[in-house]
Short mmCIF file of N, CA, C and O in Angstrom, two decimals:
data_model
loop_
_atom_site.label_atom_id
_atom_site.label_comp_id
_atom_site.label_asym_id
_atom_site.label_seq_id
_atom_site.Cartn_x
_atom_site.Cartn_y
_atom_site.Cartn_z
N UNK A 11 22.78 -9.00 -3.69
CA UNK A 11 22.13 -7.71 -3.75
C UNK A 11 22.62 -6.96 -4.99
O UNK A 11 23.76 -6.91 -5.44
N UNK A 12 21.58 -6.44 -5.40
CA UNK A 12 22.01 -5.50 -7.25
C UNK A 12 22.55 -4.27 -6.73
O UNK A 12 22.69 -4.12 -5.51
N UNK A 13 22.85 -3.42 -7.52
CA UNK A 13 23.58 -2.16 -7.66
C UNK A 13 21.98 -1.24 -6.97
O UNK A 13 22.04 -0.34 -6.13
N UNK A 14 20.68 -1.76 -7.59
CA UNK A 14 20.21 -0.67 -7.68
C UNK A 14 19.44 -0.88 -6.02
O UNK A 14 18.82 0.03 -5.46
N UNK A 15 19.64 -2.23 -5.45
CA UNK A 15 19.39 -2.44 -4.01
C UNK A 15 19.98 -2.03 -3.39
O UNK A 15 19.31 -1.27 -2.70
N UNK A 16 21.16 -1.99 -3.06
CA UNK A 16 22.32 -1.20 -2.52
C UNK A 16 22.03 0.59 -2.44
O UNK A 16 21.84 1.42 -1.55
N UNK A 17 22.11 0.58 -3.69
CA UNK A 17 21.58 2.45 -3.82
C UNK A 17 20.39 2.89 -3.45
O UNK A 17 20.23 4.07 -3.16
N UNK A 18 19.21 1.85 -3.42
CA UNK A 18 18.29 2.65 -2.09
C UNK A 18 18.63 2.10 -0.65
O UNK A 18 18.26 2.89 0.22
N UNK A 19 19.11 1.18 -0.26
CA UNK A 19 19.80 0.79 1.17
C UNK A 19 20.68 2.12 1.50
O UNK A 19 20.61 2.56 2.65
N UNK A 20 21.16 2.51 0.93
CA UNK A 20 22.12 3.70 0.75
C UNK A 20 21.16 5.15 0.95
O UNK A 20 21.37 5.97 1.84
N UNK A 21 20.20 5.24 0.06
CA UNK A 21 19.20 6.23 0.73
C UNK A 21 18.98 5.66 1.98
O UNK A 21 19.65 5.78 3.00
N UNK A 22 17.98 5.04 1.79
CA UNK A 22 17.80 4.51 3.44
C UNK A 22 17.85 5.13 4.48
O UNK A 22 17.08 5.58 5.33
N UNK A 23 19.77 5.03 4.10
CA UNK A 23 20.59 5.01 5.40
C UNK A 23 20.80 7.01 5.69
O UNK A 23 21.10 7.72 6.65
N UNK A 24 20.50 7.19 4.55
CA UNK A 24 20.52 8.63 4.43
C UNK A 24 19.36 9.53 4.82
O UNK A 24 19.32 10.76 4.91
N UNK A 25 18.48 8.66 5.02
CA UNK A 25 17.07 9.06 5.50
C UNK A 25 16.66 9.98 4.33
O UNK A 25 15.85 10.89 4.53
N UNK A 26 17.32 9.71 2.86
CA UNK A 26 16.74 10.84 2.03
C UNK A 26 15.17 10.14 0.97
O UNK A 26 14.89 8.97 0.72
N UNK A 27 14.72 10.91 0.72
CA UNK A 27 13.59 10.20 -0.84
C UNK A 27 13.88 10.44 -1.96
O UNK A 27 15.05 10.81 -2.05
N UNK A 28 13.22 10.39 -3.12
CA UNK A 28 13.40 10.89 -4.53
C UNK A 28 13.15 12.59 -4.45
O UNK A 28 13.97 13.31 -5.03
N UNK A 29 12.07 13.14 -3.77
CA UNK A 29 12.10 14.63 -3.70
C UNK A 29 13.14 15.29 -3.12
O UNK A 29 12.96 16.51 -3.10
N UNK A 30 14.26 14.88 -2.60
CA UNK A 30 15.74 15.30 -1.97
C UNK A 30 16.74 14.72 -2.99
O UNK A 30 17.80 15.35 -3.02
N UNK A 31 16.68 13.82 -3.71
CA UNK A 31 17.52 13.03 -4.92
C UNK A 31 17.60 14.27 -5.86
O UNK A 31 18.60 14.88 -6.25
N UNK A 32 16.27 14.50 -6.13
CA UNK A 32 16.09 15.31 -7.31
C UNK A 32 16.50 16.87 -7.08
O UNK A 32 17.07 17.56 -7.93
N UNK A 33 16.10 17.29 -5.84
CA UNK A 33 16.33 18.62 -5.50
C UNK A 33 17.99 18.69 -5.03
O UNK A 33 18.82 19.44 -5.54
N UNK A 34 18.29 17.54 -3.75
CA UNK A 34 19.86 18.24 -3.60
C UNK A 34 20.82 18.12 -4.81
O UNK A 34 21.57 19.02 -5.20
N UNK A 35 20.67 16.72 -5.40
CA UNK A 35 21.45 15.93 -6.48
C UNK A 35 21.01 16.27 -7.61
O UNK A 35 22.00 16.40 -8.33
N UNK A 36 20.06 16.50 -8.20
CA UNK A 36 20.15 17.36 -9.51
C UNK A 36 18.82 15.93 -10.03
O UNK A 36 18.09 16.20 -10.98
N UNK A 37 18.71 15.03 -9.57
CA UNK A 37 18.61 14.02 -10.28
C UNK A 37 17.58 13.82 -11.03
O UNK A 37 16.77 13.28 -10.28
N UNK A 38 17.17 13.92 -11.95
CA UNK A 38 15.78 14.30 -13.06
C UNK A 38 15.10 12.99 -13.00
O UNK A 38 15.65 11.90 -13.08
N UNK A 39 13.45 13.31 -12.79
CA UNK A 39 12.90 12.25 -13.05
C UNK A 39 12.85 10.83 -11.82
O UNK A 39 12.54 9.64 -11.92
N UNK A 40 13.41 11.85 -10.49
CA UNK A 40 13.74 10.56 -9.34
C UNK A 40 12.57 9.95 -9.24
O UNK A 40 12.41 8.77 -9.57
N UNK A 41 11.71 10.67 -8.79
CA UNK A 41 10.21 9.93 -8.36
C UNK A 41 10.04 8.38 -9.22
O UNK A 41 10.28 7.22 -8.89
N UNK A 42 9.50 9.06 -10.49
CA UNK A 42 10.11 7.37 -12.08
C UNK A 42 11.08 6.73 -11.45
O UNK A 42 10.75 5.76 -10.78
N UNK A 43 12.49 7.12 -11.52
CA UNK A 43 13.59 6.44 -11.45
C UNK A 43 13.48 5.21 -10.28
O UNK A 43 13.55 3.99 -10.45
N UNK A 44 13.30 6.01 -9.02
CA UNK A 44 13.13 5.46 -7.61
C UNK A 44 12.05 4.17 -8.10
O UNK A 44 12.44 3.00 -8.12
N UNK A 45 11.11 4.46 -8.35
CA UNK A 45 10.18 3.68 -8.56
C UNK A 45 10.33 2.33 -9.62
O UNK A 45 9.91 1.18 -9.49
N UNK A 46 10.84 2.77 -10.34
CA UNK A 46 11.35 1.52 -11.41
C UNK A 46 12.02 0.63 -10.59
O UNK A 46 11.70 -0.55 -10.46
N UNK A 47 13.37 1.43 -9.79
CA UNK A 47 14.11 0.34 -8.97
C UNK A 47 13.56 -0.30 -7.91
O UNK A 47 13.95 -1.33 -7.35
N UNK A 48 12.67 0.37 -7.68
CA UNK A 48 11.91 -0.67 -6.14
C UNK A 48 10.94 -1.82 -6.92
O UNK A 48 10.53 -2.86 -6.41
N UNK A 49 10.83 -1.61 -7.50
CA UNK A 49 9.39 -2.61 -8.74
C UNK A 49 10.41 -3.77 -9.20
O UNK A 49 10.16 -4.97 -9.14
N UNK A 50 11.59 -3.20 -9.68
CA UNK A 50 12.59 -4.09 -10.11
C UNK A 50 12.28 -4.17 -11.71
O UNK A 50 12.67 -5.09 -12.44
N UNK A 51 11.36 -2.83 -12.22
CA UNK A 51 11.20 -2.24 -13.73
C UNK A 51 12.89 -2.30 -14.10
O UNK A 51 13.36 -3.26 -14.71
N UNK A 52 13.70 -1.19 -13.65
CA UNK A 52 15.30 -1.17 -14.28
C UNK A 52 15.93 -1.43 -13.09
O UNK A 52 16.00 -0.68 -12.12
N UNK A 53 16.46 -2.73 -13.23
CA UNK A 53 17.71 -3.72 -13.05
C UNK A 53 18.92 -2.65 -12.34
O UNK A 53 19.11 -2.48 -11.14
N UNK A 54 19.76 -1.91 -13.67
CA UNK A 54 20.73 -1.90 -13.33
C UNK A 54 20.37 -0.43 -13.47
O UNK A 54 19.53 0.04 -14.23
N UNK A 55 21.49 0.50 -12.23
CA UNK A 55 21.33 1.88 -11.85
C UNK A 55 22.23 2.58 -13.21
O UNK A 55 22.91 1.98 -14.05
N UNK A 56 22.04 3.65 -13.10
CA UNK A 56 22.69 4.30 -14.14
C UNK A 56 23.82 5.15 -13.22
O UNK A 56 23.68 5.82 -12.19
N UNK A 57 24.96 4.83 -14.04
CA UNK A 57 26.21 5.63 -13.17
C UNK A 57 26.44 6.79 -12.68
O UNK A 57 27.29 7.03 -11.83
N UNK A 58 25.26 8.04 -13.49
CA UNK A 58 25.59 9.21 -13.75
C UNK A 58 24.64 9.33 -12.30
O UNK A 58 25.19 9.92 -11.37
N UNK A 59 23.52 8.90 -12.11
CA UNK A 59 22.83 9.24 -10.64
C UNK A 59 23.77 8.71 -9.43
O UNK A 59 23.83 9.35 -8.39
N UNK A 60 24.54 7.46 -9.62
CA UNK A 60 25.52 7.05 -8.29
C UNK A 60 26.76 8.31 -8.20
O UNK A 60 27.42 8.42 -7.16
N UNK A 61 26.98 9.12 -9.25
CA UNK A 61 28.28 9.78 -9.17
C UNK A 61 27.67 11.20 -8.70
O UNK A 61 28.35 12.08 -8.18
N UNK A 62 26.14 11.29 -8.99
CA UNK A 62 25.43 12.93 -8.31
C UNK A 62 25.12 12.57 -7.10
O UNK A 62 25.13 13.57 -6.39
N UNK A 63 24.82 11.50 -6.44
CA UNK A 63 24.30 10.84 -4.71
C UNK A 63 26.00 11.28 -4.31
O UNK A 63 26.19 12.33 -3.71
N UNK A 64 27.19 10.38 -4.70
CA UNK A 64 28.26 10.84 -3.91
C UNK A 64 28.59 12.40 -3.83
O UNK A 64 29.04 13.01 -2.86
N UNK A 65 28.21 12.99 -5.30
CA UNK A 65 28.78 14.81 -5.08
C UNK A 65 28.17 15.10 -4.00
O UNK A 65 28.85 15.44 -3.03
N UNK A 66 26.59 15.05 -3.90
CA UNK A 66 26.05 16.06 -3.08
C UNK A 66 26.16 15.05 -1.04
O UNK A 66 25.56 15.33 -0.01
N UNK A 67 26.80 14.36 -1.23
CA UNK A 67 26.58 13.01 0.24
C UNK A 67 28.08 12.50 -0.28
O UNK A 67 28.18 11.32 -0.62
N UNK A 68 29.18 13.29 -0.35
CA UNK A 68 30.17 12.71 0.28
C UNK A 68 30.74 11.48 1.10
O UNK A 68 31.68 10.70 0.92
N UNK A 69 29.78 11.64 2.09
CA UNK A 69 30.40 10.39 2.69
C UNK A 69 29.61 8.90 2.84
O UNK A 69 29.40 8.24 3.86
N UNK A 70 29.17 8.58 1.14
CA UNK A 70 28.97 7.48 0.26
C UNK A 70 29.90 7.39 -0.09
O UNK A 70 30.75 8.14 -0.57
N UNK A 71 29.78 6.18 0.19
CA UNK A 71 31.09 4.60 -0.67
C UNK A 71 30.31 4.19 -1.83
O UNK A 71 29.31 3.49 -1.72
N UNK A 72 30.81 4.65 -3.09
CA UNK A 72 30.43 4.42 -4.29
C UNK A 72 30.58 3.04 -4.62
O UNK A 72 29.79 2.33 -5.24
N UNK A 73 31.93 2.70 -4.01
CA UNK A 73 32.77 1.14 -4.26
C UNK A 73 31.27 0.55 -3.48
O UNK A 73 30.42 -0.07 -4.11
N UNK A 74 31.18 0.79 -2.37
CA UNK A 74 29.68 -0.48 -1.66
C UNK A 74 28.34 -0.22 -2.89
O UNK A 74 27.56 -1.14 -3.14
N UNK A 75 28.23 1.02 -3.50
CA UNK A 75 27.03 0.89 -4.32
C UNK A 75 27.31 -0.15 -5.47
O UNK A 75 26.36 -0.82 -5.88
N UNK A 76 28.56 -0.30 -6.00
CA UNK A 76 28.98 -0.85 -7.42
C UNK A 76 28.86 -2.22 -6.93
O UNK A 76 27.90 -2.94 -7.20
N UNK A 77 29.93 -2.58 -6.14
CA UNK A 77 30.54 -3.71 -5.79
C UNK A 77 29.71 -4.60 -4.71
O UNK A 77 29.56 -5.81 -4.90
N UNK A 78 29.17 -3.95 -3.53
CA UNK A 78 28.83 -4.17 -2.46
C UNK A 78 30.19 -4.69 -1.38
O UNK A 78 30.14 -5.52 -0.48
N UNK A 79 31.53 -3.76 -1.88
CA UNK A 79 32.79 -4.11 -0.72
C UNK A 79 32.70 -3.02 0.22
O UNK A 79 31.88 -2.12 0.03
N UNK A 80 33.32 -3.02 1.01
CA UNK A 80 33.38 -2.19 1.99
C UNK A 80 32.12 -1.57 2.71
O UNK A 80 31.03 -2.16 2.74
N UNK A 81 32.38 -0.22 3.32
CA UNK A 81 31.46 0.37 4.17
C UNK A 81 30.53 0.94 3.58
O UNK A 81 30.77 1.50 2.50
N UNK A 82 29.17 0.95 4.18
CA UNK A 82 28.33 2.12 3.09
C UNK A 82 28.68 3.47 2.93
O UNK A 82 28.61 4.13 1.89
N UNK A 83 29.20 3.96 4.47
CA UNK A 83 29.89 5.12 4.37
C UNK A 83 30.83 5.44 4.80
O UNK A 83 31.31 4.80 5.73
N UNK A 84 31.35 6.36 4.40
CA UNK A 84 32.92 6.54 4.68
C UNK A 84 33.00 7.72 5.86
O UNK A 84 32.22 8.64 6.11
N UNK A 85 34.42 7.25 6.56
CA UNK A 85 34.42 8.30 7.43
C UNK A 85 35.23 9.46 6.49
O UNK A 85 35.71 9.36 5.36
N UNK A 86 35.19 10.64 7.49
CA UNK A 86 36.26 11.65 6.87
C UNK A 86 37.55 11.06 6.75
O UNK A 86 38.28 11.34 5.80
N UNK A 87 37.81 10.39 7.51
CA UNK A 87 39.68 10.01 7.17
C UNK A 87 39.55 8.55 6.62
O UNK A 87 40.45 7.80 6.98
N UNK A 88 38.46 7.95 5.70
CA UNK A 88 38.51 6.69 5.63
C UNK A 88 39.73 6.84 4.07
O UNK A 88 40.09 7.81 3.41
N UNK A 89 39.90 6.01 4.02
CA UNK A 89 41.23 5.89 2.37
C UNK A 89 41.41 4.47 2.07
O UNK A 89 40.91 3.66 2.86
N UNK A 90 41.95 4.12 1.22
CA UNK A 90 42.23 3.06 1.04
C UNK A 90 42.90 2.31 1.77
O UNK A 90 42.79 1.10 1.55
N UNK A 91 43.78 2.74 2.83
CA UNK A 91 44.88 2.74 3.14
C UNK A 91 44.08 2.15 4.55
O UNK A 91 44.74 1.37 5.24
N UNK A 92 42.63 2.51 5.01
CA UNK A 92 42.04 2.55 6.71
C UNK A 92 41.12 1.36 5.82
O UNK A 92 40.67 0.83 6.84
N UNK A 93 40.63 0.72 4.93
CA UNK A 93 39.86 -0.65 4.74
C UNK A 93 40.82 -1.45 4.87
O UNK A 93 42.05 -1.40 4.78
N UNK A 94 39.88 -2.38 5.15
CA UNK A 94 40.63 -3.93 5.55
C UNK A 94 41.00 -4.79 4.51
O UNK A 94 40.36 -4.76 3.46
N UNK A 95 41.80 -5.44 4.64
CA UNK A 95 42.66 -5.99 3.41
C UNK A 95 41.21 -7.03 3.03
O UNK A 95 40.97 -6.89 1.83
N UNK A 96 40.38 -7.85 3.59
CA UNK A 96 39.31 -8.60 3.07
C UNK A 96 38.22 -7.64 2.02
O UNK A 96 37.67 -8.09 1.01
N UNK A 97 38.11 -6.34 2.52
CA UNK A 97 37.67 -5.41 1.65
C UNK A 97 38.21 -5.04 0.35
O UNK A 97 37.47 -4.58 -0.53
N UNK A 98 39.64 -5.24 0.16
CA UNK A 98 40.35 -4.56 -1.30
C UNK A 98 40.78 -5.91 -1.95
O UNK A 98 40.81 -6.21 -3.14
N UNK A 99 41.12 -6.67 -0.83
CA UNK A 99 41.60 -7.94 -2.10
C UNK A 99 40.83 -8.62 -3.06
O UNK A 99 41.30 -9.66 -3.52
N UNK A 100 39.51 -8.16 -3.52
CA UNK A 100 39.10 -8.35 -4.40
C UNK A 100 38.78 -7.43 -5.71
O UNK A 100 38.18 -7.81 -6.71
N UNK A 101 39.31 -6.17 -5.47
CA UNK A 101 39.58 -5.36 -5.94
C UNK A 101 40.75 -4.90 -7.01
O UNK A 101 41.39 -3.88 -6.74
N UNK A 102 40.98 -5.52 -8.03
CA UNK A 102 41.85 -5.40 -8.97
C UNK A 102 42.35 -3.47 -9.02
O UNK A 102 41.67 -2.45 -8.89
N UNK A 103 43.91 -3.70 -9.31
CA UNK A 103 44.61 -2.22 -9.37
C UNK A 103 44.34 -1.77 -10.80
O UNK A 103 44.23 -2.34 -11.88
N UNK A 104 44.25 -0.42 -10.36
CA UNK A 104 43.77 -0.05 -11.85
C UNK A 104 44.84 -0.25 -12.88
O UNK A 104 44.39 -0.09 -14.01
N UNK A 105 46.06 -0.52 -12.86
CA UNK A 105 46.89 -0.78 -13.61
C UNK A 105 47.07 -2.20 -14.29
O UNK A 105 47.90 -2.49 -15.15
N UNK A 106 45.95 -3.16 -13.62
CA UNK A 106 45.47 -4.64 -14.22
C UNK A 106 44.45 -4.38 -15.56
O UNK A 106 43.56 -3.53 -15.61
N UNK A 107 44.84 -5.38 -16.66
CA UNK A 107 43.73 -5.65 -17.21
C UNK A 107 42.34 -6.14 -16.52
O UNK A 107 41.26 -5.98 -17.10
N UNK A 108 42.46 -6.82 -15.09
CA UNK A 108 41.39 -7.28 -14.67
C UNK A 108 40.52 -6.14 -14.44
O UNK A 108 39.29 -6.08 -14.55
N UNK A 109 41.43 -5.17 -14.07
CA UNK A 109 40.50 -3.80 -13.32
C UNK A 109 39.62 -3.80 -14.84
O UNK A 109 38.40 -3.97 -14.83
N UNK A 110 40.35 -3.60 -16.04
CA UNK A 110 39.75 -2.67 -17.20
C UNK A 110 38.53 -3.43 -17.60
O UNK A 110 37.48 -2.94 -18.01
N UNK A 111 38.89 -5.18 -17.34
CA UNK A 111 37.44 -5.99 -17.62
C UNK A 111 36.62 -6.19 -16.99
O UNK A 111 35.71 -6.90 -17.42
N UNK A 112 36.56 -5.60 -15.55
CA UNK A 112 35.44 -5.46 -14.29
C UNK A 112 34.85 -4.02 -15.21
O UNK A 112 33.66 -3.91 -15.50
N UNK A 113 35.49 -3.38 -15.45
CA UNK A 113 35.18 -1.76 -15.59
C UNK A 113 34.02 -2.34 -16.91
O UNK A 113 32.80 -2.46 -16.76
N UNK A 114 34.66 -2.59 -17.96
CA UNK A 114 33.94 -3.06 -19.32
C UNK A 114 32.78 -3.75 -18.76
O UNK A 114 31.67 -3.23 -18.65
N UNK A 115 33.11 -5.12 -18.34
CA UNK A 115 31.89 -5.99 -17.88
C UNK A 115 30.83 -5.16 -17.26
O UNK A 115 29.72 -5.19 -17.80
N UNK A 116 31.00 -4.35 -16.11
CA UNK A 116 30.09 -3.80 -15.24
C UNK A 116 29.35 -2.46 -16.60
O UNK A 116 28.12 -2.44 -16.52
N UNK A 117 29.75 -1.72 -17.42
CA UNK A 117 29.57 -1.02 -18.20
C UNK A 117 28.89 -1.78 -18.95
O UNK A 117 27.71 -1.46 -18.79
N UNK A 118 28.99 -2.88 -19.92
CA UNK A 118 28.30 -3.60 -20.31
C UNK A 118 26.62 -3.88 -20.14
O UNK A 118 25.65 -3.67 -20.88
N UNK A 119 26.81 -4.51 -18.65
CA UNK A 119 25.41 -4.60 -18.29
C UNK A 119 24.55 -3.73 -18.06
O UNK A 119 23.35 -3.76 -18.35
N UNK A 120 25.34 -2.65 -17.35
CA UNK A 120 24.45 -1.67 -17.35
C UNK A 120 23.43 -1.01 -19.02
O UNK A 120 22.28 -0.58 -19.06
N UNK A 121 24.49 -1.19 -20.24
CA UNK A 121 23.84 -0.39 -21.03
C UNK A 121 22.87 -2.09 -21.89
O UNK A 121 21.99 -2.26 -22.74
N UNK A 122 23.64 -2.89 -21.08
CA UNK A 122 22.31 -4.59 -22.26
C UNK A 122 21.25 -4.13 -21.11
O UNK A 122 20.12 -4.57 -21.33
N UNK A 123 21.36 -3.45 -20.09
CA UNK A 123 19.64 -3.42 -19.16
C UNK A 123 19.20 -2.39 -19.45
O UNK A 123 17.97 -2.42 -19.47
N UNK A 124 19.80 -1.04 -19.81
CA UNK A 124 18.95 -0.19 -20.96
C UNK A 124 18.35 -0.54 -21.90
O UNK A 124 17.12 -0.43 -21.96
N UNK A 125 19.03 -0.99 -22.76
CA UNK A 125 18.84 -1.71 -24.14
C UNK A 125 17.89 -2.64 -23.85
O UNK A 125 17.09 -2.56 -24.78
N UNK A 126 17.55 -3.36 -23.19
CA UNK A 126 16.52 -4.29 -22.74
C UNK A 126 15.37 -3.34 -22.29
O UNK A 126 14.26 -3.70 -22.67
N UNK A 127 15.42 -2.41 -21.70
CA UNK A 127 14.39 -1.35 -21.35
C UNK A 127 14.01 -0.68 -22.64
O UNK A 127 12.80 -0.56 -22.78
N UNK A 128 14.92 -0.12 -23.83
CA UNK A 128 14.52 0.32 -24.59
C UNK A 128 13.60 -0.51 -25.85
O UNK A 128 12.84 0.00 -26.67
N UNK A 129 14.01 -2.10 -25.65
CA UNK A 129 13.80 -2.89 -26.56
C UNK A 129 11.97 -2.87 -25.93
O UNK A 129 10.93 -2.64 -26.55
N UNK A 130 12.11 -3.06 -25.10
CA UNK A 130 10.85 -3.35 -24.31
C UNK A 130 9.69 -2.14 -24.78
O UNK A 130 8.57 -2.27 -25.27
N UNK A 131 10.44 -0.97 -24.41
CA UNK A 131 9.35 0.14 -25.03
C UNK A 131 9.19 0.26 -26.02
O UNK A 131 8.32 1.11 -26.14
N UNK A 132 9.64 -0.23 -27.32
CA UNK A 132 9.76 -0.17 -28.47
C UNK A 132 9.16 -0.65 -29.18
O UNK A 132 8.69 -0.35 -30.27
N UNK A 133 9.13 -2.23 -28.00
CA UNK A 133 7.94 -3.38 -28.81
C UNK A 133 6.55 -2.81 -28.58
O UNK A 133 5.83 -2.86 -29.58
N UNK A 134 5.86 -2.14 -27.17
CA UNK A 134 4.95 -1.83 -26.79
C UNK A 134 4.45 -0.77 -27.51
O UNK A 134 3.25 -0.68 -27.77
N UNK A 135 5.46 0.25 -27.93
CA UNK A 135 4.92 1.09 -29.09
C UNK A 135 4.44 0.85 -30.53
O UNK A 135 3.59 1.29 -31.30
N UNK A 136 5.37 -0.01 -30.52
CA UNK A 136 5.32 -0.84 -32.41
C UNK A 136 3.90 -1.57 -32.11
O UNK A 136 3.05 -1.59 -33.00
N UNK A 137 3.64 -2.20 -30.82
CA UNK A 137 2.17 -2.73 -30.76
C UNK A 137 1.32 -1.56 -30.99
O UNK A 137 1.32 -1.26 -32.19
N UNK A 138 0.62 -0.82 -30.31
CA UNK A 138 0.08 0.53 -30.43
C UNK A 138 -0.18 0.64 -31.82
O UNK A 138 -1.28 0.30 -32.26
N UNK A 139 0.89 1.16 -32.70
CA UNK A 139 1.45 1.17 -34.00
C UNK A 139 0.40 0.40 -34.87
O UNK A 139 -0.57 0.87 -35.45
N UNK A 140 0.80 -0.76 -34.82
CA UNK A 140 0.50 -1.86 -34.95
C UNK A 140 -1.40 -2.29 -34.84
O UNK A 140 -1.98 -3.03 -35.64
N UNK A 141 -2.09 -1.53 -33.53
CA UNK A 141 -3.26 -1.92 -33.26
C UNK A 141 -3.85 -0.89 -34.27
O UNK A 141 -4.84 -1.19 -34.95
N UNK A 142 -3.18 0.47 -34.40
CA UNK A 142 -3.77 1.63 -34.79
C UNK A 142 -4.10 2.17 -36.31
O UNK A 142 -4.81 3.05 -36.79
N UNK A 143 -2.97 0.93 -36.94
CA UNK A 143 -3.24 0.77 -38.63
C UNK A 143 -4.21 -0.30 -38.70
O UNK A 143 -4.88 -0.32 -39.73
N UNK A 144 -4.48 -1.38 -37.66
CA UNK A 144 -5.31 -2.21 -38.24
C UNK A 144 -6.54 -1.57 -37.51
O UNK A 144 -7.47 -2.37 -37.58
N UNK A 145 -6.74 -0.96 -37.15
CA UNK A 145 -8.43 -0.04 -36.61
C UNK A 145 -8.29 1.30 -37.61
O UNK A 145 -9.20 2.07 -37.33
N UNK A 146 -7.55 1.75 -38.54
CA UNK A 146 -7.75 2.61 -39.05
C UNK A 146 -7.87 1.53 -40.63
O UNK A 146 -8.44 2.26 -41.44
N UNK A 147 -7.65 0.52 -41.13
CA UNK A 147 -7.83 -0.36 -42.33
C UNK A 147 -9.70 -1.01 -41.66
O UNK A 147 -10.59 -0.94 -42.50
N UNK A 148 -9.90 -1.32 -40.87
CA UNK A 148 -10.76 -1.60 -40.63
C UNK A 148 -12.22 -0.76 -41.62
O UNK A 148 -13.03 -1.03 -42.50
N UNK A 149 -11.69 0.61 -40.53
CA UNK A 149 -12.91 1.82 -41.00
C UNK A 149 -12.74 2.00 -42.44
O UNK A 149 -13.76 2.24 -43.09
N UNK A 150 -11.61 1.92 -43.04
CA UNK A 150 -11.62 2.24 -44.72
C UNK A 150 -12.46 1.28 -45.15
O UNK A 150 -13.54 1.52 -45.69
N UNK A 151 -11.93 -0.02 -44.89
CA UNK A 151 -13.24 -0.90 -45.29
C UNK A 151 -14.36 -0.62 -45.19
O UNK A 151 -14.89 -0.52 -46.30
N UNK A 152 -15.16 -0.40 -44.18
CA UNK A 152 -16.79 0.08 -43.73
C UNK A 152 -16.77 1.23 -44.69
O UNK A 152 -17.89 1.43 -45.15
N UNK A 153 -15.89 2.01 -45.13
CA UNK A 153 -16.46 3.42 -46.10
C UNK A 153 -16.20 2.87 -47.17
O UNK A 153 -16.42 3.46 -48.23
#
C-alpha cells in the first residue's frame, strides 16, 4: 500500500472528504489533490498535507501514513513506549545514519514523483506550443 493509499484509508477512517481537508486543514486545492490520488495521477503524497491532517486530527499516526507501521490512530496515551516492539523494530533511531537514509530516500521519491508530474505537464504544454506554431506557420503560408 502507497503513502497516498494509506492517507485516504486514513480519511476513510475519519469519515472526512476533501471539502473538510480543505476547510478544517487548510489544505488548498483538496478536491484536485484527492482526486489525483484516487486515479493514481500523483503517486506520492506531499508531506506538507500529511503534517496539516495530523495538526487539525491529532489522533493520526503519521508513522502508519509514511511507513504503514503501527496503528492508524493513536490513543491519547499512545507513545512510543505503549507500541509493540514488532511495530518499532523496524524503525531506525534517529541518531542512526539508517534513520537519515530512510528520511533522504523517502524525500527523494516524493520530489522524482513531482518531478515526474512536472516533467509530464511540461511535455503536454511544449506539445500545445508546439501544435500552435505549426497552425500559425501554416496560415502565413496561405497569406
Amino acid at each position: 500500500m502507497t503513502t497516498s493509499e494509506r492517507f485516504l484509508e486514513v480519511m476513510e477512517g475519519l469519515k472526512i472528504g476533501p471539502y473538510v481537508l480543505e476547510k478544517d486543514c487548510g489544505v488548498k486545492n483538496a478536491q484536485a489533490k484527492i482526486s489525483h490520488y484516487k486515479k493514481g495521477v500523483t503517486k506520492a503524497i506531499s508531506g506538507d498535507i500529511i503534517v496539516q491532517l495530523c495538526e487539525a486530527y491529532p489522533q493520526v499516526n503519521a508513522n502508519y501514513i509514511l511507513t504503514g507501521k503501527g496503528p492508524m490512530f493513536l490513543d491519547n496515551e499512545t507513545s512510543h513506549s505503549s507500541l509493540s516492539e514488532k511495530d518499532v523494530e523496524d524503525l531506525p533511531s534517529p541518531e542512526t545514519a539508517e534513520y537519515w537514509k530512510r528520511m533522504y530516500e523517502t524525500t527523494v521519491v516524493m520530489y522524482e514523483a513531482q518531478f515526474e508530474d512536472l516533467q509530464r505537464r511540461f511535455n503536454a504544454l511544449n506539445k500545445s506550443v508546439e501544435e500552435i506554431q505549426d497552425l500559425f506557420s501554416v496560415r502565413r503560408k496561405a497569406v
